[in-house]
PDB file of C-alpha atoms in Angstrom:
ATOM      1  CA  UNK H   5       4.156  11.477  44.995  1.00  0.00           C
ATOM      2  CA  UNK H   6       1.215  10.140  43.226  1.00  0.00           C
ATOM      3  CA  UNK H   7       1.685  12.696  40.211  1.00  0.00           C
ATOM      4  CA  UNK H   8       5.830  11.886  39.909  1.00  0.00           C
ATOM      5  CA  UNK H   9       4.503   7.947  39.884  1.00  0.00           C
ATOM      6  CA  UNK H  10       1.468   8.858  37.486  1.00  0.00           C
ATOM      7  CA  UNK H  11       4.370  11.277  34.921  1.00  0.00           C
ATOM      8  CA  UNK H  12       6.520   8.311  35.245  1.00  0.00           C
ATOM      9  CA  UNK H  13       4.160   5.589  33.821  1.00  0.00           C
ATOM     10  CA  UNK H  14       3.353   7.958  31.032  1.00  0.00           C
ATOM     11  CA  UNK H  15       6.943   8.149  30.211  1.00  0.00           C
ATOM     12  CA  UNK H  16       7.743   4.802  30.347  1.00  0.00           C
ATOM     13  CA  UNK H  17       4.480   3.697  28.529  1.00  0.00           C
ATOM     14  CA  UNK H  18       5.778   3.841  24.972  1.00  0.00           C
ATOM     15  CA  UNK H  19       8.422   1.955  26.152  1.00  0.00           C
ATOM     16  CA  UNK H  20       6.372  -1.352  27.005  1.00  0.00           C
ATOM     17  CA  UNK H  21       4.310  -0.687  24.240  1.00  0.00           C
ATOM     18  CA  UNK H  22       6.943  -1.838  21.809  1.00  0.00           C
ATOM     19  CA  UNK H  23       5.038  -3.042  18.335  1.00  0.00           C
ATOM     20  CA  UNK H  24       8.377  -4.899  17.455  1.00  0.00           C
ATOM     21  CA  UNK H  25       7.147  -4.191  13.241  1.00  0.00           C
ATOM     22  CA  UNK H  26       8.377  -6.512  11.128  1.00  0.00           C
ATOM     23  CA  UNK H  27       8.695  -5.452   7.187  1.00  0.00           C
ATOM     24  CA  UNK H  28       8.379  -8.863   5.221  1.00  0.00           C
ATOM     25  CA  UNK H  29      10.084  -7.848   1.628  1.00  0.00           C
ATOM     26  CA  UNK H  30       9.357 -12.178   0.927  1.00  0.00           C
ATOM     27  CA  UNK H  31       5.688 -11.642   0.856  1.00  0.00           C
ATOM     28  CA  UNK H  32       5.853  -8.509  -0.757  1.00  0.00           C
ATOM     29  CA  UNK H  33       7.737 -10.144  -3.557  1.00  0.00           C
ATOM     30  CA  UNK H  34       5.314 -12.999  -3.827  1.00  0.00           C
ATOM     31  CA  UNK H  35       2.176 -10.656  -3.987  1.00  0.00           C
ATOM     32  CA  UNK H  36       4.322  -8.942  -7.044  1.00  0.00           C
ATOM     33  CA  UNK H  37       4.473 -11.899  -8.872  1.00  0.00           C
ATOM     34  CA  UNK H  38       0.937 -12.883  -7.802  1.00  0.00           C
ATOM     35  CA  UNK H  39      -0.503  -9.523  -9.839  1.00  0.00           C
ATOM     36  CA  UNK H  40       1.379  -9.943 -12.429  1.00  0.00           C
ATOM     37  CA  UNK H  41       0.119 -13.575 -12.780  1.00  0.00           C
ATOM     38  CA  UNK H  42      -3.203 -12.721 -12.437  1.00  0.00           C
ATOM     39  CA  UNK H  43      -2.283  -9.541 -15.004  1.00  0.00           C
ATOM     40  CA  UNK H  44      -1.032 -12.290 -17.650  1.00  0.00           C
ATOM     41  CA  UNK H  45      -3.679 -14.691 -17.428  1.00  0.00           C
ATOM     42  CA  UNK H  46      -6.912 -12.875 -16.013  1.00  0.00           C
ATOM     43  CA  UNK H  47      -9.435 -15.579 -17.102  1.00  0.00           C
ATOM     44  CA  UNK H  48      -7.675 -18.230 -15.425  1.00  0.00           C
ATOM     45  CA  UNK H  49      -8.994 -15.902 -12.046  1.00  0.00           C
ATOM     46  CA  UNK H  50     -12.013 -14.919 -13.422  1.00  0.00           C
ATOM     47  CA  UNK H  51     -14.144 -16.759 -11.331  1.00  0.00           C
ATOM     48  CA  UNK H  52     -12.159 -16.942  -7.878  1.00  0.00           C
ATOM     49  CA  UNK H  53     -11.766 -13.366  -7.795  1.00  0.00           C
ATOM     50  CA  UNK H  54     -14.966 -12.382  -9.447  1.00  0.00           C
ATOM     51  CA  UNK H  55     -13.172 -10.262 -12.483  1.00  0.00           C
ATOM     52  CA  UNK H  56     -16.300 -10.362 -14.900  1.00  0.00           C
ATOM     53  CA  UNK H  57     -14.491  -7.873 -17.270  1.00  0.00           C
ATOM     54  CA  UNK H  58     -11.239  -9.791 -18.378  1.00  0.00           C
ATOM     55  CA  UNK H  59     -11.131  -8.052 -21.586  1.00  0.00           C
ATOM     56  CA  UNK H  60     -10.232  -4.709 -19.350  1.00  0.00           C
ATOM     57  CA  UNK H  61      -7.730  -6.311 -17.443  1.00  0.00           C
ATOM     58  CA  UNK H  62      -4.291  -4.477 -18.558  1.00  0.00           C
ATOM     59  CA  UNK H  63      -2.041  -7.825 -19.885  1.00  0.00           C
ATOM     60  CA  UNK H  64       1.055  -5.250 -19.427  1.00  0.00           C
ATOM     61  CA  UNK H  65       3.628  -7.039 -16.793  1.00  0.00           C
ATOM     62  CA  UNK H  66       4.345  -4.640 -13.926  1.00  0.00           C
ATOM     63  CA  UNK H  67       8.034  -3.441 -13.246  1.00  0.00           C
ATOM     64  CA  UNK H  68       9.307  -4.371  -9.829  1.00  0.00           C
ATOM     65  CA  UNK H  69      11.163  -0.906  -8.531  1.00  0.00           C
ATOM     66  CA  UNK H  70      12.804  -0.740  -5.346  1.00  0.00           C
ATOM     67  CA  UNK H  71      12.482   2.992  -4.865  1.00  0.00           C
ATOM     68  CA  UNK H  72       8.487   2.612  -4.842  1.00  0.00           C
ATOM     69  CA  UNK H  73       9.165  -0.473  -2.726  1.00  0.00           C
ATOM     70  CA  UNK H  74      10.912   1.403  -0.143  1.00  0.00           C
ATOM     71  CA  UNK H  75       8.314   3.907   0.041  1.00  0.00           C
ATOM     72  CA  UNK H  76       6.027   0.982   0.207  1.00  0.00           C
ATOM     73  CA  UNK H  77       7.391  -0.289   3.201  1.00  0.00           C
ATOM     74  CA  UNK H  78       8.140   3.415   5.021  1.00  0.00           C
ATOM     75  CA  UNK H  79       3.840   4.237   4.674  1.00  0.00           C
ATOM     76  CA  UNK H  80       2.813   1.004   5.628  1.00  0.00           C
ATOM     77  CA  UNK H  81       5.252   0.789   8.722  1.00  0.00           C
ATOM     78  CA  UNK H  82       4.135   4.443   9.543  1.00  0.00           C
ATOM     79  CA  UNK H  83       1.122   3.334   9.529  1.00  0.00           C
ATOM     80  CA  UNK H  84       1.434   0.382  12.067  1.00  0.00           C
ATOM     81  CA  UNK H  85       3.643   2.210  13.909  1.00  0.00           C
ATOM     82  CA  UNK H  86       1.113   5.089  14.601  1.00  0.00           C
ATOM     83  CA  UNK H  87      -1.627   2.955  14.592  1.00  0.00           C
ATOM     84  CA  UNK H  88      -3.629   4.826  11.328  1.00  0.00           C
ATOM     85  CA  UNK H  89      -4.811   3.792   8.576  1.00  0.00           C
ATOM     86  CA  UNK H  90      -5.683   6.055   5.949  1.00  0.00           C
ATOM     87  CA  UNK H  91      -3.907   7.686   2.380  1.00  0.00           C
ATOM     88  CA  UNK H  92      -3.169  10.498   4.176  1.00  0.00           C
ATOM     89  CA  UNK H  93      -1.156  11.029   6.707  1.00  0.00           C
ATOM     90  CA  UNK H  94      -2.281  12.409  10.013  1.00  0.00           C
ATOM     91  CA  UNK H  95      -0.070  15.881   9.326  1.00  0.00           C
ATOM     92  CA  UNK H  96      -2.275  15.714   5.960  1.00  0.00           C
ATOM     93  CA  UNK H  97       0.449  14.137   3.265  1.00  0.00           C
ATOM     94  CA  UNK H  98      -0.365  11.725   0.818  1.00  0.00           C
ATOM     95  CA  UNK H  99       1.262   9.116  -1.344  1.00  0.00           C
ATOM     96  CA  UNK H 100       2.447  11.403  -4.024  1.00  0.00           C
ATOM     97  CA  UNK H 101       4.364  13.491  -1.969  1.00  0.00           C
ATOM     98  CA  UNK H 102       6.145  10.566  -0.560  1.00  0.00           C
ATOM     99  CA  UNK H 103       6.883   9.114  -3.473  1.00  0.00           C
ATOM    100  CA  UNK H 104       8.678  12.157  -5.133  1.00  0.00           C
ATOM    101  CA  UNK H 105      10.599  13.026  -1.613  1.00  0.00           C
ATOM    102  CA  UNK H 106      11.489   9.168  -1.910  1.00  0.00           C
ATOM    103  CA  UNK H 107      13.489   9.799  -5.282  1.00  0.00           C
ATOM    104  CA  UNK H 108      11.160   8.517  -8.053  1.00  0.00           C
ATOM    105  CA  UNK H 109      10.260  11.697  -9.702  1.00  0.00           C
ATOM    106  CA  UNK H 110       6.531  12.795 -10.486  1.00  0.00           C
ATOM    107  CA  UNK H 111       5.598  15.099 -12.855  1.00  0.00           C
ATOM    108  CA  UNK H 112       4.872  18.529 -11.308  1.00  0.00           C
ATOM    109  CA  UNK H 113       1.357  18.213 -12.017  1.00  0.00           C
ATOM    110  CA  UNK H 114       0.348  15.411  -9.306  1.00  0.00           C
ATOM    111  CA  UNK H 115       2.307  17.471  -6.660  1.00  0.00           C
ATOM    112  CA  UNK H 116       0.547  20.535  -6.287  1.00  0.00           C
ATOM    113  CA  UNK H 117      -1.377  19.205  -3.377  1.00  0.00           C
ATOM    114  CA  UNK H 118       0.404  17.445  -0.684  1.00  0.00           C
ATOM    115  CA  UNK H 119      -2.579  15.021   0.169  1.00  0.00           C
ATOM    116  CA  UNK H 120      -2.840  14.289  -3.395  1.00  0.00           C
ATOM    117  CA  UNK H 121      -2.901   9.888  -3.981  1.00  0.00           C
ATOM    118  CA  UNK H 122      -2.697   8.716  -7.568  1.00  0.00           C
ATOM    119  CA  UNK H 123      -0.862   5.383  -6.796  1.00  0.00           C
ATOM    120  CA  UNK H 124      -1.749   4.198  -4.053  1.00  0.00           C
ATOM    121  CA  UNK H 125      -3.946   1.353  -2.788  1.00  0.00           C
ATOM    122  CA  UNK H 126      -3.906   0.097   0.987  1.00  0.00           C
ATOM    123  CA  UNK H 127      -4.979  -2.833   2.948  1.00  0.00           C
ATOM    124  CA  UNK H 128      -4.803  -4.331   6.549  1.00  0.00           C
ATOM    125  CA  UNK H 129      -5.312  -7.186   8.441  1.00  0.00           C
ATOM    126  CA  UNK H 130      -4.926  -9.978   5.815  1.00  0.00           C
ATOM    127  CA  UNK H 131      -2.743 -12.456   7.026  1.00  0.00           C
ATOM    128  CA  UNK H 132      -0.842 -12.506   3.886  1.00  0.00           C
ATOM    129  CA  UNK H 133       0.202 -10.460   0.809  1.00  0.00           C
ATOM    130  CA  UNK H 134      -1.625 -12.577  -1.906  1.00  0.00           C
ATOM    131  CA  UNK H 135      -4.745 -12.521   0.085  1.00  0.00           C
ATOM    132  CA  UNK H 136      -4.516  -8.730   0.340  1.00  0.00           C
ATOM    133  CA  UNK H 137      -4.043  -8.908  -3.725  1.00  0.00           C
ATOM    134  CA  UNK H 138      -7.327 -10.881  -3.723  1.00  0.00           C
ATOM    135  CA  UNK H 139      -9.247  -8.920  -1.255  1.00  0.00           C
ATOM    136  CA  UNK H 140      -7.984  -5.836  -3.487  1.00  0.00           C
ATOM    137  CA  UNK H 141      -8.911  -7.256  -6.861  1.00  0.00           C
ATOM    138  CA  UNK H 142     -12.485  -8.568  -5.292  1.00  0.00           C
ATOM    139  CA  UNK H 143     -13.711  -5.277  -4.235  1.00  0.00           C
ATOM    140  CA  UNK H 144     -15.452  -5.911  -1.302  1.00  0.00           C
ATOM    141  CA  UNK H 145     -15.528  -2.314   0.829  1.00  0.00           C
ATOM    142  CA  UNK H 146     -14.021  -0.236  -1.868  1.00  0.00           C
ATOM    143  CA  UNK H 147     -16.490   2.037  -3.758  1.00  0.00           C
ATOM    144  CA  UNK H 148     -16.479   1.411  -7.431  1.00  0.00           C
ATOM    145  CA  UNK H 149     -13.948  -1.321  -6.808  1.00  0.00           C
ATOM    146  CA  UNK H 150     -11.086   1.370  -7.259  1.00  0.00           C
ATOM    147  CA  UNK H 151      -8.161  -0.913  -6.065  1.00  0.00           C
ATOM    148  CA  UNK H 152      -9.360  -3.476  -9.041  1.00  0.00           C
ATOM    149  CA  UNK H 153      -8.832  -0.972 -11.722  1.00  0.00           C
ATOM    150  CA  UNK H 154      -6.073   0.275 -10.095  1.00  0.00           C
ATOM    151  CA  UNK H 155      -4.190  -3.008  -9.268  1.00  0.00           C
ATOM    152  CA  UNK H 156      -5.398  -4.583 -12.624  1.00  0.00           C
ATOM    153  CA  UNK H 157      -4.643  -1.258 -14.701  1.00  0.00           C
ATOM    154  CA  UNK H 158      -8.393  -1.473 -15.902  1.00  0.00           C
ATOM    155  CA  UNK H 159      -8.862   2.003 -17.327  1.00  0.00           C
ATOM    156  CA  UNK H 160      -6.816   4.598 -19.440  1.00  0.00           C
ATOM    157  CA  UNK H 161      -5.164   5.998 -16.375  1.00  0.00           C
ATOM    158  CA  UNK H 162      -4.175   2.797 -14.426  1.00  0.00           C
ATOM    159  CA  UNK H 163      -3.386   0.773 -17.666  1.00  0.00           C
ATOM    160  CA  UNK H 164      -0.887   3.372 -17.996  1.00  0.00           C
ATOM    161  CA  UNK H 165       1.412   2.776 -15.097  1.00  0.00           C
ATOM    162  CA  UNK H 166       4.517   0.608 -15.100  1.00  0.00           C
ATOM    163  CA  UNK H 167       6.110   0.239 -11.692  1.00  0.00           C
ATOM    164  CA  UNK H 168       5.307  -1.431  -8.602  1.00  0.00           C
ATOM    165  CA  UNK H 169       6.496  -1.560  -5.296  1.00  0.00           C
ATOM    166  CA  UNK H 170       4.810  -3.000  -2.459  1.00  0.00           C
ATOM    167  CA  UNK H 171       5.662  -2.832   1.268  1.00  0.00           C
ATOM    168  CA  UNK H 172       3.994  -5.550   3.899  1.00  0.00           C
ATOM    169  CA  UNK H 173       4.673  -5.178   7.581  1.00  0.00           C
ATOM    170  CA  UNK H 174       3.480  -7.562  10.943  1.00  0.00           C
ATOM    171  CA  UNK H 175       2.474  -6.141  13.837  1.00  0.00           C
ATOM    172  CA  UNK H 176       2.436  -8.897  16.584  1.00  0.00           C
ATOM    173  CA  UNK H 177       1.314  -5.998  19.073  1.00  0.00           C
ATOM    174  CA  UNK H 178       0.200  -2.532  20.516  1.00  0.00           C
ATOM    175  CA  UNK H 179      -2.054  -1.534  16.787  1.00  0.00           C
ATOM    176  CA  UNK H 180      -5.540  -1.697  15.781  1.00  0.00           C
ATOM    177  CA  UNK H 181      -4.334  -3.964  12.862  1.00  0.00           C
ATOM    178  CA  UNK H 182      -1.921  -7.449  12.545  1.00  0.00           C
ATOM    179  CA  UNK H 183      -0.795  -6.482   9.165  1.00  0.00           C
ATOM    180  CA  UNK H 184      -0.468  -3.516   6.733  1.00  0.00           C
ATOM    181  CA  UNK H 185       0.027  -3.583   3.112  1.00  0.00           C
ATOM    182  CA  UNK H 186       0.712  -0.357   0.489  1.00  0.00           C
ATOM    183  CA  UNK H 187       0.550  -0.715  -2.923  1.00  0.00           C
ATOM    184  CA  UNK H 188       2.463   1.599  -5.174  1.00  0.00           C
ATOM    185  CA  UNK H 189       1.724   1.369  -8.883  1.00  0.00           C
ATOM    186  CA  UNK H 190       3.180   4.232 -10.977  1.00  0.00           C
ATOM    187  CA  UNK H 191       4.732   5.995 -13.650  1.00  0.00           C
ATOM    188  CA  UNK H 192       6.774   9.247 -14.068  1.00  0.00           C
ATOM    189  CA  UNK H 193       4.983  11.499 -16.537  1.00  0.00           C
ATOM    190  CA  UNK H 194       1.912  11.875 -18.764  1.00  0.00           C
TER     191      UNK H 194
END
């Protein structure tokens, strides 16, 4: 009896466990227009968000594109919802493999791999989208401040991409983190 009551809890267990994820497309749309502010006028930010390099800062406004938002929003709702948080998923996929599978073709080239990332930049537990822009751009935690260059298209390769689609989710309960963000900048060949 003590094994049917113990099987039974186990069952059920996912079922009180509910997250209840929320995908907030509002605060993904205001952390769009956030970059691309700070993208237009990077000295205005220089100091607040530490950017000592302006003059690399990619002026180029960013393309909102719903396919990369939707993909966005899938990784980081798969990522509250199974409690990781990592480029890669736990069956070993990566951003570039979701992003082509999503419909917004890649060239051939950044697919070879399936854990492959070239677009991606990923956040969690900032209580808002902006502040996870900030927190990006700033640097603090991310070797060689890779989500600056890559949010602020400061090198050949990032300065080359053109669409962006972020997804932001809430987690009230039941995952290591309140809040998820995923960052998709990208383009479609060389």
């Amino acid at each position: 009896m003590r094994y049917l009551l113990f099987a039974i809890l186990l069952w059920a267990q996912p079922l009180f466990a509910q997250k209840n994820i929320r995908i907030d497309r509002g605060e993904a749309k205001e952390a769009y227009a956030y970059l691309n502010e700070i993208r237009q006028n990077p000295n205005k930010y220089r100091r607040s968000l530490q950017i000592a390099n302006v003059q690399q800062v990619s002026r180029h406004q960013l393309v909102w594109n719903k396919t990369l938002a939707k993909v966005a929003e899938q990784r980081a709702y798969d990522m509250a919802k199974r409690n990781y948080f990592d480029h890669v998923t736990p069956e070993g996929i990566g951003p570039n493999y979701f992003i082509n599978q999503g419909g917004y073709w890649l060239n051939p080239d950044w697919l070879k791999k399936k854990s492959l990332n070239n677009f991606e930049s990923i956040g969690a537990n900032h209580p808002t989208a902006t502040e996870a822009i900030e927190a990006f751009i700033i640097g603090h935690g991310s070797p060689g401040k890779m989500h600056r260059k890559h949010l602020l298209g400061m090198d050949t390769w990032n300065g080359s991409l053109q669409d962006i689609g972020i997804g932001f989710v809430r987690v009230p309960q039941g995952s290591a983190y309140k809040t998820y963000i995923c960052v998709l900048i990208a383009k479609h060949d060389w």
